[in-house]
Amino acid sequence: MLRQFFALFLCFSLFASSMATAFAQGFGQPNIPAGFGGLTPKSNGTKGGGQSFSTSSSEKEQKSGGVAGGGGGAGAEGSLYQVHILGQIENPATYHVSISTRLMEAIGLAGDVLRKSGSKRFVELRREGKVVRYDLFKFQRLGDLSQNPFLLDNDIIFVPYSTNSVSIEGAVKSNGVYELIDDKSLWGLIELAGGYTVGVSEKEPVTIIRYEHSKKTLLKVPNVQQELKTFELLEGDVVVVPHMFNDNRRFDYNITELPADNVFYPTQNDNIFVIGGVAKPGPYNFVPTYSIRDFINQAGPTRLSKPKSAYIMTADGKTIRNLRGKKDIQLSPGDTIIVPEQKVTFNNTMAWYNTILNTFFSVFAFQQVIDKLD
């Protein structure tokens, strides 16, 4: 009877040992494909900002449904031109275009000029060592075909950074950012914006928001053509043309962005985050006098948590470990306290079981040897 018991016990032990090995090797775990969760391989192409240049046009042609260009669908290689589009453009690259392609069409093929930084009024066309500048704004708004020439083979189109940019809002036909060239008067800007709408208020003055030496100044110009023609705008000015519906109303003219400008708005977090082995993980109000243990107690440590092994991840991504015995650790707003937990899993349970089992069999075998010697 005792031998049968030990035989069954040995079979069960061997089965448990094999199962522990299988689970330790990942048996039964799901197979996660590449790219799961939004992680995809990096592309070796570049895009945007005018910071890169690609000499391959086959990909561009495939995206546009074949050979790109305007006015003709020539299919033979001999009837295609190669043009290089560089600078402040969305997709700078070398393109194959048809022989009837104009400047504006080629720029459209490259994704258009970058809205904030690119200039449409000083587009350079470089050909055989010569540079000619074209004003695409005149072509778009005024229909001046001389500003949209045909392209030739190996032409280089370069879009520079914009300069002398101002913004206009209010009772004009086309609000937005404009780049001034020769005429920098307030009246010239209004004409560029298409003129007044029917709701313009001629009684109220035109307001110019100007920042000089980090100070905001509100300038008022009477809405009279002669006055508007003599007032000269500066780069970064924001012009507000009054509307009759806003007559006699006062505004503070708080703006969040200047024309052709990039603003970074940093965020501030006044919380301490506690995660891991706690009952209520999440943000907690920062109290300068609180220690790490105080914040962990607020979140309620779980039965398996190890508060003494807690570590900190700062707001800038740095990790501070080995906090045991250190009472002078100063927490800052935005820090995260990570409380690890003791892990009770099938694998470490079976490992513990195998250790006990091997010890038992070793003692049993040793006892059998001693009995035979006796």
CSV table of C-alpha atoms in Angstrom, one decimal:
chain,number,residue,atom,x,y,z
A,1,MET,CA,0.0,0.0,0.0
A,2,LEU,CA,2.8,2.3,0.9
A,3,ARG,CA,4.5,1.6,-2.5
A,4,GLN,CA,1.3,2.4,-4.4
A,5,PHE,CA,1.0,5.7,-2.6
A,6,PHE,CA,4.6,6.7,-3.4
A,7,ALA,CA,4.1,5.6,-7.1
A,8,LEU,CA,1.0,7.9,-7.5
A,9,PHE,CA,2.8,10.7,-5.6
A,10,LEU,CA,5.8,10.4,-8.0
A,11,CYS,CA,3.6,10.4,-11.1
A,12,PHE,CA,1.7,13.5,-10.0
A,13,SER,CA,5.0,15.2,-9.1
A,14,LEU,CA,6.5,14.5,-12.5
A,15,PHE,CA,3.3,15.9,-14.2
A,16,ALA,CA,3.4,19.0,-12.1
A,17,SER,CA,7.0,19.6,-12.9
A,18,SER,CA,6.5,19.3,-16.6
A,19,MET,CA,3.5,21.7,-16.5
A,20,ALA,CA,5.6,24.2,-14.6
A,21,THR,CA,8.3,24.1,-17.3
A,22,ALA,CA,5.7,24.5,-20.1
A,23,PHE,CA,4.2,27.6,-18.4
A,24,ALA,CA,7.6,29.0,-17.7
A,25,GLN,CA,8.4,28.8,-21.5
A,26,GLY,CA,5.2,30.8,-22.3
A,27,PHE,CA,2.8,27.9,-23.1
A,28,GLY,CA,-0.7,29.2,-23.7
A,29,GLN,CA,0.3,32.8,-24.0
A,30,PRO,CA,-1.2,34.7,-27.0
A,31,ASN,CA,0.9,35.4,-30.0
A,32,ILE,CA,1.1,39.1,-30.4
A,33,PRO,CA,1.7,40.1,-34.1
A,34,ALA,CA,4.2,42.8,-35.1
A,35,GLY,CA,2.8,46.2,-35.0
A,36,PHE,CA,0.2,45.4,-32.3
A,37,GLY,CA,-1.0,48.3,-30.2
A,38,GLY,CA,0.1,50.9,-32.7
A,39,LEU,CA,3.8,49.9,-32.8
A,40,THR,CA,4.9,49.8,-36.4
A,41,PRO,CA,8.2,49.6,-38.1
A,42,LYS,CA,9.9,52.9,-38.8
A,43,SER,CA,9.6,54.2,-42.3
A,44,ASN,CA,12.9,55.1,-44.0
A,45,GLY,CA,11.2,58.0,-45.8
A,46,THR,CA,11.0,61.6,-44.6
A,47,LYS,CA,8.3,64.2,-44.9
A,48,GLY,CA,7.4,67.8,-44.2
A,49,GLY,CA,9.1,70.9,-43.0
A,50,GLY,CA,11.3,71.4,-46.0
A,51,GLN,CA,14.0,69.6,-44.0
A,52,SER,CA,14.5,66.6,-46.3
A,53,PHE,CA,15.0,65.9,-50.0
A,54,SER,CA,14.2,62.6,-51.8
A,55,THR,CA,15.3,61.8,-55.4
A,56,SER,CA,12.9,59.0,-55.8
A,57,SER,CA,9.7,59.8,-57.7
A,58,SER,CA,8.2,56.4,-58.3
A,59,GLU,CA,6.3,56.4,-54.9
A,60,LYS,CA,4.9,59.8,-55.6
A,61,GLU,CA,3.7,58.7,-59.0
A,62,GLN,CA,2.0,55.6,-57.6
A,63,LYS,CA,0.2,57.7,-55.0
A,64,SER,CA,-1.1,60.1,-57.7
A,65,GLY,CA,-2.3,57.3,-59.9
A,66,GLY,CA,0.5,57.3,-62.4
A,67,VAL,CA,2.6,60.0,-63.9
A,68,ALA,CA,1.8,63.4,-62.3
A,69,GLY,CA,1.4,66.6,-64.1
A,70,GLY,CA,-1.1,69.0,-65.6
A,71,GLY,CA,-2.6,69.4,-69.0
A,72,GLY,CA,-1.4,66.2,-70.5
A,73,GLY,CA,-1.2,62.5,-69.8
A,74,ALA,CA,1.9,61.6,-71.7
A,75,GLY,CA,2.9,58.0,-71.0
A,76,ALA,CA,6.3,57.8,-72.8
A,77,GLU,CA,9.4,58.5,-70.8
A,78,GLY,CA,10.7,61.0,-73.4
A,79,SER,CA,7.7,63.3,-72.9
A,80,LEU,CA,8.3,63.7,-69.1
A,81,TYR,CA,10.2,66.4,-67.3
A,82,GLN,CA,12.1,65.9,-64.1
A,83,VAL,CA,11.7,68.8,-61.6
A,84,HIS,CA,13.0,69.3,-58.1
A,85,ILE,CA,10.8,70.9,-55.4
A,86,LEU,CA,12.5,72.0,-52.3
A,87,GLY,CA,12.2,74.3,-49.2
A,88,GLN,CA,9.1,75.0,-47.1
A,89,ILE,CA,6.9,72.4,-48.9
A,90,GLU,CA,4.9,69.5,-47.5
A,91,ASN,CA,6.6,66.8,-49.5
A,92,PRO,CA,10.0,68.0,-50.9
A,93,ALA,CA,11.2,65.6,-53.6
A,94,THR,CA,12.0,65.1,-57.3
A,95,TYR,CA,8.9,64.6,-59.5
A,96,HIS,CA,8.2,63.5,-63.0
A,97,VAL,CA,5.7,65.8,-64.7
A,98,SER,CA,4.3,66.3,-68.1
A,99,ILE,CA,5.6,68.9,-70.5
A,100,SER,CA,2.6,71.1,-70.0
A,101,THR,CA,2.9,71.4,-66.2
A,102,ARG,CA,3.0,74.9,-64.7
A,103,LEU,CA,4.7,76.1,-61.5
A,104,MET,CA,1.5,76.0,-59.4
A,105,GLU,CA,0.6,72.5,-60.5
A,106,ALA,CA,4.0,71.2,-59.5
A,107,ILE,CA,3.8,72.7,-56.0
A,108,GLY,CA,0.3,71.2,-55.6
A,109,LEU,CA,1.8,67.8,-56.5
A,110,ALA,CA,4.2,68.3,-53.6
A,111,GLY,CA,1.4,68.9,-51.2
A,112,ASP,CA,1.4,72.8,-51.2
A,113,VAL,CA,3.4,75.4,-49.3
A,114,LEU,CA,3.7,75.0,-45.6
A,115,ARG,CA,1.0,77.3,-44.1
A,116,LYS,CA,2.9,78.8,-41.3
A,117,SER,CA,6.5,79.1,-42.6
A,118,GLY,CA,6.4,79.0,-46.4
A,119,SER,CA,6.3,82.0,-48.7
A,120,LYS,CA,3.9,82.1,-51.8
A,121,ARG,CA,5.1,85.5,-52.8
A,122,PHE,CA,8.8,84.8,-53.3
A,123,VAL,CA,8.9,81.3,-54.9
A,124,GLU,CA,12.2,80.8,-56.7
A,125,LEU,CA,12.5,79.0,-60.1
A,126,ARG,CA,16.1,78.1,-60.7
A,127,ARG,CA,17.0,77.3,-64.3
A,128,GLU,CA,20.5,77.1,-65.9
A,129,GLY,CA,22.2,79.1,-63.1
A,130,LYS,CA,19.6,81.8,-63.1
A,131,VAL,CA,17.0,82.5,-60.4
A,132,VAL,CA,13.6,84.1,-61.1
A,133,ARG,CA,11.1,84.8,-58.3
A,134,TYR,CA,7.3,84.4,-58.8
A,135,ASP,CA,4.3,85.6,-56.8
A,136,LEU,CA,1.8,82.8,-56.6
A,137,PHE,CA,-0.5,84.9,-54.6
A,138,LYS,CA,-1.0,87.2,-57.6
A,139,PHE,CA,-1.8,84.2,-59.8
A,140,GLN,CA,-4.3,82.8,-57.3
A,141,ARG,CA,-6.1,86.0,-56.3
A,142,LEU,CA,-5.6,88.2,-59.3
A,143,GLY,CA,-5.3,85.7,-62.2
A,144,ASP,CA,-1.9,87.0,-63.3
A,145,LEU,CA,-0.7,84.1,-65.5
A,146,SER,CA,2.8,85.6,-65.8
A,147,GLN,CA,3.3,84.4,-62.2
A,148,ASN,CA,2.6,80.8,-63.1
A,149,PRO,CA,5.1,79.8,-65.9
A,150,PHE,CA,5.6,76.5,-67.7
A,151,LEU,CA,8.3,74.2,-66.3
A,152,LEU,CA,11.3,72.8,-68.2
A,153,ASP,CA,13.4,69.7,-67.6
A,154,ASN,CA,15.6,69.8,-64.5
A,155,ASP,CA,14.0,73.0,-63.1
A,156,ILE,CA,14.5,73.6,-59.4
A,157,ILE,CA,11.6,75.1,-57.4
A,158,PHE,CA,12.5,76.5,-54.0
A,159,VAL,CA,10.0,77.8,-51.5
A,160,PRO,CA,11.7,80.1,-48.9
A,161,TYR,CA,10.6,81.1,-45.5
A,162,SER,CA,7.9,83.8,-45.3
A,163,THR,CA,8.7,87.3,-44.3
A,164,ASN,CA,6.7,90.5,-43.3
A,165,SER,CA,3.7,88.4,-42.4
A,166,VAL,CA,0.6,90.1,-40.9
A,167,SER,CA,-2.9,88.9,-40.0
A,168,ILE,CA,-6.2,90.5,-40.7
A,169,GLU,CA,-9.6,89.6,-39.1
A,170,GLY,CA,-13.1,91.0,-39.1
A,171,ALA,CA,-15.2,92.6,-41.8
A,172,VAL,CA,-13.0,91.7,-44.9
A,173,LYS,CA,-13.8,89.1,-47.5
A,174,SER,CA,-10.8,86.8,-46.8
A,175,ASN,CA,-9.4,86.7,-43.2
A,176,GLY,CA,-6.0,85.2,-42.7
A,177,VAL,CA,-2.2,85.7,-42.8
A,178,TYR,CA,-0.7,87.8,-45.6
A,179,GLU,CA,2.8,88.4,-46.7
A,180,LEU,CA,3.5,92.0,-47.6
A,181,ILE,CA,6.0,93.0,-50.3
A,182,ASP,CA,6.1,96.6,-51.5
A,183,ASP,CA,2.9,98.1,-50.2
A,184,LYS,CA,3.0,97.7,-46.5
A,185,SER,CA,0.1,100.1,-45.8
A,186,LEU,CA,-3.0,99.2,-43.9
A,187,TRP,CA,-5.1,100.0,-47.0
A,188,GLY,CA,-2.9,97.7,-49.1
A,189,LEU,CA,-3.6,94.8,-46.7
A,190,ILE,CA,-7.3,95.4,-46.8
A,191,GLU,CA,-7.2,95.2,-50.6
A,192,LEU,CA,-5.2,92.0,-50.5
A,193,ALA,CA,-7.9,90.6,-48.2
A,194,GLY,CA,-10.5,91.3,-50.9
A,195,GLY,CA,-11.8,94.5,-49.5
A,196,TYR,CA,-14.6,95.2,-47.0
A,197,THR,CA,-17.7,93.1,-46.5
A,198,VAL,CA,-21.2,94.6,-46.4
A,199,GLY,CA,-21.1,94.6,-42.6
A,200,VAL,CA,-18.1,96.9,-42.2
A,201,SER,CA,-18.5,99.7,-39.7
A,202,GLU,CA,-17.1,103.0,-41.1
A,203,LYS,CA,-17.8,104.7,-37.8
A,204,GLU,CA,-15.5,102.6,-35.7
A,205,PRO,CA,-11.7,102.7,-36.1
A,206,VAL,CA,-9.5,99.8,-37.4
A,207,THR,CA,-7.6,98.2,-34.5
A,208,ILE,CA,-4.0,97.1,-34.8
A,209,ILE,CA,-2.6,94.7,-32.1
A,210,ARG,CA,1.1,95.2,-32.0
A,211,TYR,CA,3.7,93.6,-29.7
A,212,GLU,CA,6.9,95.6,-29.2
A,213,HIS,CA,9.5,94.8,-26.5
A,214,SER,CA,7.1,92.1,-25.0
A,215,LYS,CA,4.4,94.7,-24.5
A,216,LYS,CA,1.0,94.7,-26.3
A,217,THR,CA,-0.1,98.0,-27.8
A,218,LEU,CA,-3.6,98.7,-29.3
A,219,LEU,CA,-3.4,101.2,-32.1
A,220,LYS,CA,-6.6,102.9,-33.5
A,221,VAL,CA,-6.7,104.1,-37.0
A,222,PRO,CA,-9.8,106.0,-38.4
A,223,ASN,CA,-11.6,103.9,-41.0
A,224,VAL,CA,-10.9,106.5,-43.7
A,225,GLN,CA,-9.0,105.5,-46.9
A,226,GLN,CA,-6.5,108.4,-46.7
A,227,GLU,CA,-5.6,107.5,-43.1
A,228,LEU,CA,-5.3,103.8,-43.9
A,229,LYS,CA,-3.0,104.5,-46.8
A,230,THR,CA,-0.5,106.3,-44.6
A,231,PHE,CA,-0.4,103.8,-41.8
A,232,GLU,CA,2.5,101.4,-42.2
A,233,LEU,CA,2.3,97.8,-40.8
A,234,LEU,CA,5.0,95.9,-39.1
A,235,GLU,CA,5.7,92.2,-39.2
A,236,GLY,CA,3.6,90.3,-36.7
A,237,ASP,CA,0.8,92.9,-36.6
A,238,VAL,CA,-2.8,91.7,-36.2
A,239,VAL,CA,-5.4,93.9,-37.8
A,240,VAL,CA,-9.1,93.9,-36.8
A,241,VAL,CA,-11.6,95.6,-39.1
A,242,PRO,CA,-14.7,96.6,-37.2
A,243,HIS,CA,-18.2,95.2,-37.9
A,244,MET,CA,-21.4,97.2,-37.5
A,245,PHE,CA,-22.7,94.5,-35.1
A,246,ASN,CA,-19.9,95.4,-32.7
A,247,ASP,CA,-20.3,99.2,-32.7
A,248,ASN,CA,-19.6,100.8,-29.3
A,249,ARG,CA,-18.4,97.6,-27.7
A,250,ARG,CA,-15.1,97.2,-26.0
A,251,PHE,CA,-12.8,94.2,-26.3
A,252,ASP,CA,-9.5,93.2,-24.7
A,253,TYR,CA,-8.2,91.7,-27.9
A,254,ASN,CA,-6.5,88.7,-26.2
A,255,ILE,CA,-4.9,86.6,-28.9
A,256,THR,CA,-3.2,83.2,-28.6
A,257,GLU,CA,-1.1,83.3,-31.8
A,258,LEU,CA,0.7,85.8,-33.9
A,259,PRO,CA,1.0,85.5,-37.7
A,260,ALA,CA,3.7,83.1,-38.9
A,261,ASP,CA,4.6,82.3,-35.3
A,262,ASN,CA,5.0,79.1,-33.4
A,263,VAL,CA,4.0,79.1,-29.7
A,264,PHE,CA,4.7,76.4,-27.2
A,265,TYR,CA,2.2,76.3,-24.3
A,266,PRO,CA,3.7,74.3,-21.5
A,267,THR,CA,1.3,72.5,-19.1
A,268,GLN,CA,1.7,72.4,-15.3
A,269,ASN,CA,0.6,69.6,-13.1
A,270,ASP,CA,0.3,70.1,-9.3
A,271,ASN,CA,-0.4,66.4,-8.5
A,272,ILE,CA,1.6,63.5,-7.3
A,273,PHE,CA,0.6,60.2,-8.9
A,274,VAL,CA,0.6,56.9,-7.0
A,275,ILE,CA,0.3,53.6,-9.0
A,276,GLY,CA,1.0,49.9,-8.6
A,277,GLY,CA,0.2,48.0,-5.4
A,278,VAL,CA,-2.4,50.4,-4.0
A,279,ALA,CA,-6.1,50.3,-3.6
A,280,LYS,CA,-6.8,53.7,-5.2
A,281,PRO,CA,-4.2,54.5,-7.8
A,282,GLY,CA,-4.3,58.0,-9.3
A,283,PRO,CA,-3.4,61.6,-8.7
A,284,TYR,CA,-3.2,63.2,-5.3
A,285,ASN,CA,-2.8,66.8,-4.4
A,286,PHE,CA,0.8,67.8,-3.8
A,287,VAL,CA,1.6,68.6,-0.2
A,288,PRO,CA,5.3,69.8,0.3
A,289,THR,CA,5.5,68.3,3.8
A,290,TYR,CA,4.3,64.8,2.8
A,291,SER,CA,6.8,61.9,2.5
A,292,ILE,CA,6.6,59.1,0.0
A,293,ARG,CA,5.0,56.9,2.7
A,294,ASP,CA,2.3,59.5,3.3
A,295,PHE,CA,1.2,59.4,-0.3
A,296,ILE,CA,1.3,55.6,-0.4
A,297,ASN,CA,-0.9,55.5,2.7
A,298,GLN,CA,-3.3,57.9,1.1
A,299,ALA,CA,-3.7,55.5,-1.8
A,300,GLY,CA,-4.0,52.5,0.5
A,301,PRO,CA,-1.3,49.9,0.1
A,302,THR,CA,-2.6,46.4,-0.8
A,303,ARG,CA,-1.8,43.2,1.1
A,304,LEU,CA,0.8,42.2,-1.5
A,305,SER,CA,2.4,45.6,-1.9
A,306,LYS,CA,6.0,46.4,-1.0
A,307,PRO,CA,6.1,50.0,0.0
A,308,LYS,CA,9.8,49.8,1.1
A,309,SER,CA,10.7,48.9,-2.5
A,310,ALA,CA,8.8,51.9,-4.0
A,311,TYR,CA,10.6,54.1,-6.5
A,312,ILE,CA,9.9,57.5,-8.2
A,313,MET,CA,9.6,58.5,-11.8
A,314,THR,CA,10.0,62.2,-12.2
A,315,ALA,CA,8.0,64.4,-14.5
A,316,ASP,CA,10.9,64.5,-17.0
A,317,GLY,CA,11.1,60.7,-17.2
A,318,LYS,CA,14.0,60.0,-14.8
A,319,THR,CA,13.7,57.1,-12.4
A,320,ILE,CA,14.9,57.3,-8.8
A,321,ARG,CA,15.4,53.9,-7.1
A,322,ASN,CA,16.9,52.5,-3.9
A,323,LEU,CA,14.8,54.8,-1.7
A,324,ARG,CA,15.1,52.4,1.3
A,325,GLY,CA,16.3,54.3,4.3
A,326,LYS,CA,16.4,57.7,2.6
A,327,LYS,CA,14.3,60.2,4.3
A,328,ASP,CA,15.5,63.3,2.5
A,329,ILE,CA,13.9,62.5,-0.9
A,330,GLN,CA,12.1,65.6,-2.0
A,331,LEU,CA,9.0,65.1,-4.2
A,332,SER,CA,8.0,67.6,-6.9
A,333,PRO,CA,4.7,68.2,-8.6
A,334,GLY,CA,4.2,65.7,-11.5
A,335,ASP,CA,6.3,62.9,-9.8
A,336,THR,CA,4.9,59.4,-9.9
A,337,ILE,CA,5.4,56.9,-7.0
A,338,ILE,CA,5.4,53.3,-8.2
A,339,VAL,CA,4.7,50.7,-5.6
A,340,PRO,CA,5.7,47.1,-6.6
A,341,GLU,CA,3.8,44.0,-5.5
A,342,GLN,CA,4.8,40.5,-4.5
A,343,LYS,CA,3.9,38.2,-7.4
A,344,VAL,CA,2.1,34.9,-6.6
A,345,THR,CA,1.9,33.1,-10.0
A,346,PHE,CA,1.5,29.5,-11.1
A,347,ASN,CA,5.2,29.4,-12.1
A,348,ASN,CA,6.7,30.5,-8.8
A,349,THR,CA,4.2,28.4,-6.9
A,350,MET,CA,5.2,25.3,-8.8
A,351,ALA,CA,8.9,26.2,-8.4
A,352,TRP,CA,8.3,26.3,-4.6
A,353,TYR,CA,6.4,23.0,-4.8
A,354,ASN,CA,9.3,21.3,-6.8
A,355,THR,CA,11.8,22.5,-4.3
A,356,ILE,CA,9.8,20.9,-1.4
A,357,LEU,CA,9.3,17.8,-3.5
A,358,ASN,CA,12.9,17.3,-4.3
A,359,THR,CA,13.8,17.8,-0.7
A,360,PHE,CA,11.3,15.2,0.4
A,361,PHE,CA,12.6,12.6,-2.2
A,362,SER,CA,16.2,13.3,-1.2
A,363,VAL,CA,15.4,12.7,2.4
A,364,PHE,CA,13.3,9.6,1.5
A,365,ALA,CA,16.1,8.1,-0.6
A,366,PHE,CA,18.7,8.9,2.1
A,367,GLN,CA,16.5,7.1,4.6
A,368,GLN,CA,16.2,4.0,2.3
A,369,VAL,CA,19.9,3.8,2.0
A,370,ILE,CA,20.3,4.0,5.8
A,371,ASP,CA,17.7,1.3,6.3
A,372,LYS,CA,19.5,-1.0,3.9
A,373,LEU,CA,22.7,-0.4,5.7
A,374,ASP,CA,21.1,-1.4,8.9
